[in-house]
Backbone as a chain_set.jsonl record, in Angstrom:
{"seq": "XXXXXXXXXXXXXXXXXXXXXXXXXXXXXXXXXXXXXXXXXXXXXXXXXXXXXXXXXXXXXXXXXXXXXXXXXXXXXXXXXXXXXXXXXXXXXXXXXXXXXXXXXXXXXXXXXXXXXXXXXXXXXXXXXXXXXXXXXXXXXXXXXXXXXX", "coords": {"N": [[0.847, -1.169, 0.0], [0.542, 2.281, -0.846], [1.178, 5.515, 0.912], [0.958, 8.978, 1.938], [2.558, 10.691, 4.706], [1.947, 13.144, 5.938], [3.203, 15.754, 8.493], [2.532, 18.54, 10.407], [4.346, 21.09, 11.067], [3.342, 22.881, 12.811], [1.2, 21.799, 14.237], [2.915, 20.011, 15.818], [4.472, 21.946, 17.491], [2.261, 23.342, 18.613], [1.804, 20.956, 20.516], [4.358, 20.869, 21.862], [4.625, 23.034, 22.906], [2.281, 22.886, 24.354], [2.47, 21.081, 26.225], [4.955, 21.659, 27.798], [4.09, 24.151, 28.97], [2.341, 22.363, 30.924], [4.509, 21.111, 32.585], [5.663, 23.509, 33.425], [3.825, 24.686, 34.95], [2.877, 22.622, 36.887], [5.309, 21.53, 37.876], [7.043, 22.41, 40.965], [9.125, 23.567, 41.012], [9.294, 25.586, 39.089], [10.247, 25.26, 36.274], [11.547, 27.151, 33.304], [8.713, 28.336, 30.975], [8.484, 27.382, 27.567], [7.842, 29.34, 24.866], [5.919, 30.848, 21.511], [7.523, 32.864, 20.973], [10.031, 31.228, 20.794], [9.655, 30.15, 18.617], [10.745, 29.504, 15.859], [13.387, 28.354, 16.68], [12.722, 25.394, 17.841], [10.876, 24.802, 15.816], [13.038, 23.706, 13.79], [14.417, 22.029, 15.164], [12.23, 20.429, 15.666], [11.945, 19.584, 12.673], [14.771, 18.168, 12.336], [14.598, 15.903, 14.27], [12.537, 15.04, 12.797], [13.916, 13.514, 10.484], [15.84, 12.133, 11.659], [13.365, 10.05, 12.644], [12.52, 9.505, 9.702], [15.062, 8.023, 8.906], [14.748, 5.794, 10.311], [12.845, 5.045, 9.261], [13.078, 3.752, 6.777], [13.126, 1.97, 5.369], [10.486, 1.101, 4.595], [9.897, 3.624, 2.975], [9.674, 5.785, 0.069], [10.077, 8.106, -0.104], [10.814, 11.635, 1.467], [10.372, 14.928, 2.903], [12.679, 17.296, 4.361], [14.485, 19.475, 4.711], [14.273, 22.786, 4.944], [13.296, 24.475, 3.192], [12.037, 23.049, 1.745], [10.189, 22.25, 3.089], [6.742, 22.855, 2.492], [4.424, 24.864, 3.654], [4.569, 24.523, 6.422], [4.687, 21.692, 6.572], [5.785, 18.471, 6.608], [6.424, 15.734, 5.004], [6.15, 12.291, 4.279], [6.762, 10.086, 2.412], [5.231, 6.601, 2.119], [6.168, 3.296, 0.736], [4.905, 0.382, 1.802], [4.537, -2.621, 1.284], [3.148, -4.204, 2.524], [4.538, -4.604, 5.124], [4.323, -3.038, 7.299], [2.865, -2.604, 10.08], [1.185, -1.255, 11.489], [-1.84, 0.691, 11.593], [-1.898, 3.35, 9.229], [-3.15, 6.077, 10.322], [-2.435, 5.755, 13.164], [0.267, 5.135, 12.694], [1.366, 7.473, 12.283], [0.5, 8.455, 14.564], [2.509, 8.005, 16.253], [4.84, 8.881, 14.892], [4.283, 12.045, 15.254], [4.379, 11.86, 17.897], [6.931, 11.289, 18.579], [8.906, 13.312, 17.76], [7.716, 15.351, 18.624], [8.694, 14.57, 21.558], [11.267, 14.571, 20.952], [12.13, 17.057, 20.423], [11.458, 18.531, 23.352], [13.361, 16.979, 24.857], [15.857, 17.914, 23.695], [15.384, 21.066, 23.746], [15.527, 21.189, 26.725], [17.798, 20.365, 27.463], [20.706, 21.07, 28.931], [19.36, 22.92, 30.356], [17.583, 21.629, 32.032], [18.519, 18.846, 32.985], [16.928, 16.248, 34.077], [14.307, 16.761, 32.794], [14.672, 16.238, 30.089], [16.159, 13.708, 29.834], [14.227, 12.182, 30.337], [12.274, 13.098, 28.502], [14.156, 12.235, 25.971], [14.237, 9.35, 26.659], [11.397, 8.918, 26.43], [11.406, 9.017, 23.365], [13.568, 7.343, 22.314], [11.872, 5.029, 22.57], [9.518, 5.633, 21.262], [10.816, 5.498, 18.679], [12.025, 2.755, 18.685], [9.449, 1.618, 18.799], [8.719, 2.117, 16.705], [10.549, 0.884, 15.091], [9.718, -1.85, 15.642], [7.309, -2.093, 13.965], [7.701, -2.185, 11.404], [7.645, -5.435, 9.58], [10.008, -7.845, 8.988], [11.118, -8.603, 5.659], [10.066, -11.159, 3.516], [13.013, -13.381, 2.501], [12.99, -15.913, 1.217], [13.138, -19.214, 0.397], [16.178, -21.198, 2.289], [17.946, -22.95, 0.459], [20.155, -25.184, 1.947], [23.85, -26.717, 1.431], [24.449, -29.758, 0.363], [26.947, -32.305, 1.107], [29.025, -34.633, 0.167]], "CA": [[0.0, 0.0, 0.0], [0.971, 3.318, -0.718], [0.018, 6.639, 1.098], [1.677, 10.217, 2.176], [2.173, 10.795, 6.023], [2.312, 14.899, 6.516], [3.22, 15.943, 9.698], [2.075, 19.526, 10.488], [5.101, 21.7, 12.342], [2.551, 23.729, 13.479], [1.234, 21.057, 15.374], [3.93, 19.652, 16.846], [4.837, 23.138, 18.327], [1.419, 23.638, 19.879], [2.146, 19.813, 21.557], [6.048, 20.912, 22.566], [4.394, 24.583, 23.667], [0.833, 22.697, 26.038], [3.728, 19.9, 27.332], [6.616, 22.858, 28.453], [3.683, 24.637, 30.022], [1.936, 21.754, 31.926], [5.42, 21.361, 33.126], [5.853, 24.747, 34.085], [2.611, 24.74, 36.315], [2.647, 21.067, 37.824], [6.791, 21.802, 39.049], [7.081, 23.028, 42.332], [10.495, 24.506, 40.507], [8.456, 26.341, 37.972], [11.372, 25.818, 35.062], [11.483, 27.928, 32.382], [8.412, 28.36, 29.858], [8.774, 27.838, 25.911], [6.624, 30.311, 24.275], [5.917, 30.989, 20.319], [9.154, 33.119, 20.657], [11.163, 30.152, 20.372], [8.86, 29.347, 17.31], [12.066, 29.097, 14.523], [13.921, 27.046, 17.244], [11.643, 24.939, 18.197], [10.693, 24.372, 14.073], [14.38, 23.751, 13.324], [14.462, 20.751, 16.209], [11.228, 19.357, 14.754], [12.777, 18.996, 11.53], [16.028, 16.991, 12.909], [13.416, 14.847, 14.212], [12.076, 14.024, 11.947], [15.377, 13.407, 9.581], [15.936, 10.481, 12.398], [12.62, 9.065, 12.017], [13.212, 9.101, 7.977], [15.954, 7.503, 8.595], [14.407, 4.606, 11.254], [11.486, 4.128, 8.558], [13.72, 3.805, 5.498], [12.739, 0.275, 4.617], [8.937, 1.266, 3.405], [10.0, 4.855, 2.883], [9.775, 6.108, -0.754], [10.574, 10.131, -0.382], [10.629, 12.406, 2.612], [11.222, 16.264, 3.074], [13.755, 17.376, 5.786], [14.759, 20.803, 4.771], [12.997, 24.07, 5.255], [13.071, 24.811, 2.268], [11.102, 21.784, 1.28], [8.654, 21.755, 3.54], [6.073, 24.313, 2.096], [2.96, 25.173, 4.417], [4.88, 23.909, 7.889], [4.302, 20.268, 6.857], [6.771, 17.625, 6.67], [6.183, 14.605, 4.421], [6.739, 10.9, 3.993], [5.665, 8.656, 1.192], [5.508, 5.28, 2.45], [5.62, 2.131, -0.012], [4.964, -0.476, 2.761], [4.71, -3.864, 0.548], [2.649, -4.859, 3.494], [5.433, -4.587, 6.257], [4.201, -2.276, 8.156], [1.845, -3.555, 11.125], [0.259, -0.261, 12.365], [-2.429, 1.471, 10.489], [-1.41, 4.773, 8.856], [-3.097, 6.943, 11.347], [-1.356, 5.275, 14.256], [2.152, 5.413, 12.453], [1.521, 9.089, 11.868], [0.575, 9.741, 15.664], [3.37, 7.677, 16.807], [5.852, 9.92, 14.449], [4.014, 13.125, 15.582], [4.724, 11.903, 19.275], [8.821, 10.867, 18.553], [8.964, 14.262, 16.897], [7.343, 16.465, 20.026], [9.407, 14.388, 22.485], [12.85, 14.902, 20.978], [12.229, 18.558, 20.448], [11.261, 18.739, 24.297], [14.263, 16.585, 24.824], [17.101, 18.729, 22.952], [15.343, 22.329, 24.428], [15.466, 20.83, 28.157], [19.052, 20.195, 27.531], [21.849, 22.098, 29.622], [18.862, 23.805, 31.813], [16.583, 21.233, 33.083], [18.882, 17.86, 32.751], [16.229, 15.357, 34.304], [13.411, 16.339, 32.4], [15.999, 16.074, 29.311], [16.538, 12.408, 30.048], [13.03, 11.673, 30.438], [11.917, 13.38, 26.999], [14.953, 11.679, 25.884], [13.856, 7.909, 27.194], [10.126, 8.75, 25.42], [11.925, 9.806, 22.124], [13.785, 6.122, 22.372], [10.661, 3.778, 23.204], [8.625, 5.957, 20.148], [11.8, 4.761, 17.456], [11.953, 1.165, 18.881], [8.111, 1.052, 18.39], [8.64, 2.293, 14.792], [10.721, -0.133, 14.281], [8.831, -2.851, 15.606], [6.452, -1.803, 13.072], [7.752, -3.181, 10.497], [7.684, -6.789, 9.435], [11.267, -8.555, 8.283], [10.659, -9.116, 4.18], [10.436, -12.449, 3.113], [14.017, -13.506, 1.755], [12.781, -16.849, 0.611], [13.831, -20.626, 1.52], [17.217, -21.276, 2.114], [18.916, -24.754, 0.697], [21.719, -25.465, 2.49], [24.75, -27.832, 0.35], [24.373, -31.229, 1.07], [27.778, -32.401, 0.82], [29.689, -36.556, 0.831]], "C": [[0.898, 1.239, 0.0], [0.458, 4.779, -0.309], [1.358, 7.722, 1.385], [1.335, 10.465, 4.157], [2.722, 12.385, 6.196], [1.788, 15.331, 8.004], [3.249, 17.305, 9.994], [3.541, 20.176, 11.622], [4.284, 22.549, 13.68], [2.165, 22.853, 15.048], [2.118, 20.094, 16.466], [4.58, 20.814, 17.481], [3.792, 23.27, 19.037], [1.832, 22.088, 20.953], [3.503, 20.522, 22.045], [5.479, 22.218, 23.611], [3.132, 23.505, 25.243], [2.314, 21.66, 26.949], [4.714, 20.411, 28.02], [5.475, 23.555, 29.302], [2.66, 23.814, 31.101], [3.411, 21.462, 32.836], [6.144, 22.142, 34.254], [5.071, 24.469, 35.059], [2.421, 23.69, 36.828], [4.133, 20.894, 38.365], [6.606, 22.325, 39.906], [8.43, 24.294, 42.046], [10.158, 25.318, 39.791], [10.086, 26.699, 36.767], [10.494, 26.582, 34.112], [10.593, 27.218, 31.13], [8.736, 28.452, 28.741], [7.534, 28.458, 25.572], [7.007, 30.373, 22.485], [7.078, 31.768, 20.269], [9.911, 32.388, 20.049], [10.454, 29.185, 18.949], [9.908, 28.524, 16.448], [12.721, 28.046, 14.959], [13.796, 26.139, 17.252], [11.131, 24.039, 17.043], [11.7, 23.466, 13.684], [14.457, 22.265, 14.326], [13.692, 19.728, 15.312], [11.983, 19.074, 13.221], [14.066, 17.973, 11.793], [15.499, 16.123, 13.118], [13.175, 13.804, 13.841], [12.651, 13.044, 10.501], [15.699, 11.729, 10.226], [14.664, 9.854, 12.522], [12.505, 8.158, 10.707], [13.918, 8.384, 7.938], [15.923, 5.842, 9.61], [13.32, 4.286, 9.678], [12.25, 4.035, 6.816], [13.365, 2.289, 4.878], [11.71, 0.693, 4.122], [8.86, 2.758, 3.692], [10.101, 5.071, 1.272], [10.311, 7.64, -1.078], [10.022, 10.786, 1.088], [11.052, 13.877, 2.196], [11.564, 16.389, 4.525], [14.186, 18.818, 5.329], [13.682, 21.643, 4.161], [12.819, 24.226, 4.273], [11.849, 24.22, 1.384], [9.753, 21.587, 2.072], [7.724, 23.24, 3.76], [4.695, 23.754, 3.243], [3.397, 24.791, 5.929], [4.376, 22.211, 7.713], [6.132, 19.742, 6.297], [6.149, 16.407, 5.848], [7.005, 13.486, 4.56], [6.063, 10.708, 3.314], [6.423, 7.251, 1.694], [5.032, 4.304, 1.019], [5.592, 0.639, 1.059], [5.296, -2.193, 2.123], [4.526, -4.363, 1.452], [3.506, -5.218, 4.582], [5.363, -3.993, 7.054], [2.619, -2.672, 8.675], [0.836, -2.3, 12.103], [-0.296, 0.432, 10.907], [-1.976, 2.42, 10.67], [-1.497, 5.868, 9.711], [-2.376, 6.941, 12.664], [-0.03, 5.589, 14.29], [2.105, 6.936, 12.99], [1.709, 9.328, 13.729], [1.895, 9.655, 16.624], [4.501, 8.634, 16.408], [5.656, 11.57, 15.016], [4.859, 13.484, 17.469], [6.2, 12.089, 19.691], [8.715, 12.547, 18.44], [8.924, 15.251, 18.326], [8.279, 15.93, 21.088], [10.83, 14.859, 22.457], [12.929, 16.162, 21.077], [12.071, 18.962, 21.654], [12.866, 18.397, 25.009], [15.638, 17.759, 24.539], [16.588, 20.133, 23.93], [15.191, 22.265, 25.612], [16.982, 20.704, 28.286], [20.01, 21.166, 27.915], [20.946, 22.638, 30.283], [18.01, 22.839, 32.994], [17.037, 19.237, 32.711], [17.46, 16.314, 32.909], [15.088, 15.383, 32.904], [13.521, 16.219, 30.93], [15.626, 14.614, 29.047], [15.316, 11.969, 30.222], [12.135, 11.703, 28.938], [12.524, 12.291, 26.216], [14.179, 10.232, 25.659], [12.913, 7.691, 26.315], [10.732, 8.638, 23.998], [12.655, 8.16, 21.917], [12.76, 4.866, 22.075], [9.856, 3.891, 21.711], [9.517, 5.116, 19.189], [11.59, 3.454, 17.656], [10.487, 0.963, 18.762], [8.1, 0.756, 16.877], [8.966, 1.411, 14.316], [10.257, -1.633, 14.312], [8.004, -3.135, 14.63], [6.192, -2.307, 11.989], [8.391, -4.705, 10.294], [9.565, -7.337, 8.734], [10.673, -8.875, 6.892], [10.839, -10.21, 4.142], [11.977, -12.781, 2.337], [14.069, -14.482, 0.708], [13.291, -18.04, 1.372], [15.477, -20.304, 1.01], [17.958, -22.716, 1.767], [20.417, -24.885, 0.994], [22.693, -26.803, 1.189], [24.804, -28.922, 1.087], [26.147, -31.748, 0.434], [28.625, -33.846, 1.851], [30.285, -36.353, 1.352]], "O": [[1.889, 1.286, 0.729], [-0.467, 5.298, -0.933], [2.521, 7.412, 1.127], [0.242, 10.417, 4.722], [3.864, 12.652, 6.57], [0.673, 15.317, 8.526], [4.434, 17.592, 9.828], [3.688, 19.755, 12.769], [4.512, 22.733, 14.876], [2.504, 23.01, 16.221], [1.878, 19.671, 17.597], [5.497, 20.417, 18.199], [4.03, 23.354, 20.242], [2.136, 22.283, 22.13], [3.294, 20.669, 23.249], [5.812, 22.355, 24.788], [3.207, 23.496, 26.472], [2.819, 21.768, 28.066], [5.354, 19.728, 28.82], [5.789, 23.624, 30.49], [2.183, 24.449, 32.042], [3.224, 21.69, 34.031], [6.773, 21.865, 35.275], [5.55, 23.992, 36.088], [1.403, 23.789, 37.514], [4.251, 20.118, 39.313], [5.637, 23.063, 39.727], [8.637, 25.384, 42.579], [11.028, 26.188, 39.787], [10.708, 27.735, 36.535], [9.268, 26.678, 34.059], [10.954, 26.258, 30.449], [9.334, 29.49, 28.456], [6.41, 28.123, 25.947], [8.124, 30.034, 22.094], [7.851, 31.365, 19.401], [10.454, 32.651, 18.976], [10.675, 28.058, 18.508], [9.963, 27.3, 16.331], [12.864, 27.012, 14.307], [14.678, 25.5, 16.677], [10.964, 22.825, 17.167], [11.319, 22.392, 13.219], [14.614, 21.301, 13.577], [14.052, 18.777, 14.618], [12.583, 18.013, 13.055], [14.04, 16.893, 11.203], [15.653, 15.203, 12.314], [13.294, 12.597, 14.052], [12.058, 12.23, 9.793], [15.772, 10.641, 9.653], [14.901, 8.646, 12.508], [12.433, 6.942, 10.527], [13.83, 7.687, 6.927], [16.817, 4.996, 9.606], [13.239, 3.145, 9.224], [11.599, 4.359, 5.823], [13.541, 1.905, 3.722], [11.818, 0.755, 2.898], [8.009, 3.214, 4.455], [10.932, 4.227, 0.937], [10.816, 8.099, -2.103], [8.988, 10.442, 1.66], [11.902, 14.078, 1.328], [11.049, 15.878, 5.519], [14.044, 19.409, 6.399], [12.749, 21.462, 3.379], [11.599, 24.107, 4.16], [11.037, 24.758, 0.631], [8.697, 21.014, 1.802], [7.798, 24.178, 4.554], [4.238, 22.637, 3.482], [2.45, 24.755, 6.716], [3.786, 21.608, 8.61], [7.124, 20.327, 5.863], [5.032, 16.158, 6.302], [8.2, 13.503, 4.857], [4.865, 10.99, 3.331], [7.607, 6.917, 1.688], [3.981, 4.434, 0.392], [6.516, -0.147, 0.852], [6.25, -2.842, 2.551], [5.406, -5.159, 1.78], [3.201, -6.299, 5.086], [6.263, -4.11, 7.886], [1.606, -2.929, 8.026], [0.072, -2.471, 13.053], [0.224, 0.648, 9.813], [-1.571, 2.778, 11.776], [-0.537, 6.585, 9.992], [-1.826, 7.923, 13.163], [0.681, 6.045, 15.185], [2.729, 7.4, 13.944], [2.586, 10.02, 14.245], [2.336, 10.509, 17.392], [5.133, 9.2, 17.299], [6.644, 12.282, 15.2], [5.434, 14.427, 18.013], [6.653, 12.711, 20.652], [8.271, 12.975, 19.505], [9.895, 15.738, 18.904], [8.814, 16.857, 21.697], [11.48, 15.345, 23.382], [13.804, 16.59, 21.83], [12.517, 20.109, 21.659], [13.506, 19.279, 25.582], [16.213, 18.293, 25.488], [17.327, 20.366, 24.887], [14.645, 23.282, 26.039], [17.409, 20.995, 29.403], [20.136, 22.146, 27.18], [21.509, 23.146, 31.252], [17.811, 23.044, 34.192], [16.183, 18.447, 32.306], [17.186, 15.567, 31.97], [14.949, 14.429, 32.137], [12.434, 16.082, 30.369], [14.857, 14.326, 28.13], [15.474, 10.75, 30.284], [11.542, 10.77, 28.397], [11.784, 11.425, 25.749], [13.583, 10.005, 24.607], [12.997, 6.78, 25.491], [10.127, 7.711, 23.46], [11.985, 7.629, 21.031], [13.036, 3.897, 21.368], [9.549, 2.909, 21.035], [9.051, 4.029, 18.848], [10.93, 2.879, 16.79], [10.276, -0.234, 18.566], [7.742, -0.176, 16.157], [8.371, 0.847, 13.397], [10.343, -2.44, 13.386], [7.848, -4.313, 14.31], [5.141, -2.747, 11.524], [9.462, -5.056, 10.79], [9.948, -6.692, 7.757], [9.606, -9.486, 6.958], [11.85, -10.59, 4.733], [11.973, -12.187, 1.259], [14.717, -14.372, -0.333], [13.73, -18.047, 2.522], [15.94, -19.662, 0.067], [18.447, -23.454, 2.622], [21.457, -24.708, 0.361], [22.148, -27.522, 0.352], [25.153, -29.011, 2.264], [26.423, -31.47, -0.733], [28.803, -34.104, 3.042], [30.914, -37.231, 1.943]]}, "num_chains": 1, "name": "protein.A"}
């Protein structure tokens, strides 16, 4: 099966922006809010991202964009050719990539101020890839005849 998985920057900034400020207000430490300020930043992460997802789903991957330039309207694309190897329906993949995507970017802009919650983003951002790649099936290679030999 073949389809297009576009991943909205937009929306993965409002997820990185509600997740930095439930953060903020459920710490007792009250770290430091991300706000649409750090929009470009913030953008620029999500794209890396999603460069290392591209590059986890490369087996039933047909074309991706990864630079700004390329990705017109704040979306991000994949074209998947699955050849039936892939074990999660489309919407699922997508929310799973949406999720990798918001974690690492939380991940990387927690880094050098707020180490723990770093390493926790981090951990999520791990678990999402190893799902991905669960995801897909091993291709058939075929039988193997071994050499029978006097």
């Amino acid at each position: 099966m073949n389809y297009v998985i576009s991943i909205s920057t937009d929306a993965i900034l409002a997820q990185v922006l509600a997740q930095a400020a439930m953060r903020n207000r459920l710490s007792a430490t009250r770290p430091a809010v991300l706000t649409t300020d750090h929009g470009e930043a913030l953008r620029a992460l999500a794209r890396g991202a999603f460069s290392r997802v591209c590059l986890v789903m490369a087996p039933v991957m047909s074309d991706c964009n990864v630079d700004a330039e390329d990705c017109t309207e704040g979306m991000m694309r994949m074209e998947i050719d699955d050849h039936g190897l892939l074990t999660l329906h489309p919407m699922a993949l997508r929310a799973v990539i949406e999720h990798a995507i918001a974690v690492h970017v939380l991940s990387e802009a927690y880094a050098g101020t707020d180490a723990e919650a770093s390493e926790v983003f981090a951990r999520d951002f791990e678990e999402s890839m190893s799902l991905l790649r669960r995801s897909m099936r091993e291709p058939f290679r075929g039988a193997r005849i071994r050499a029978w030999r006097v």
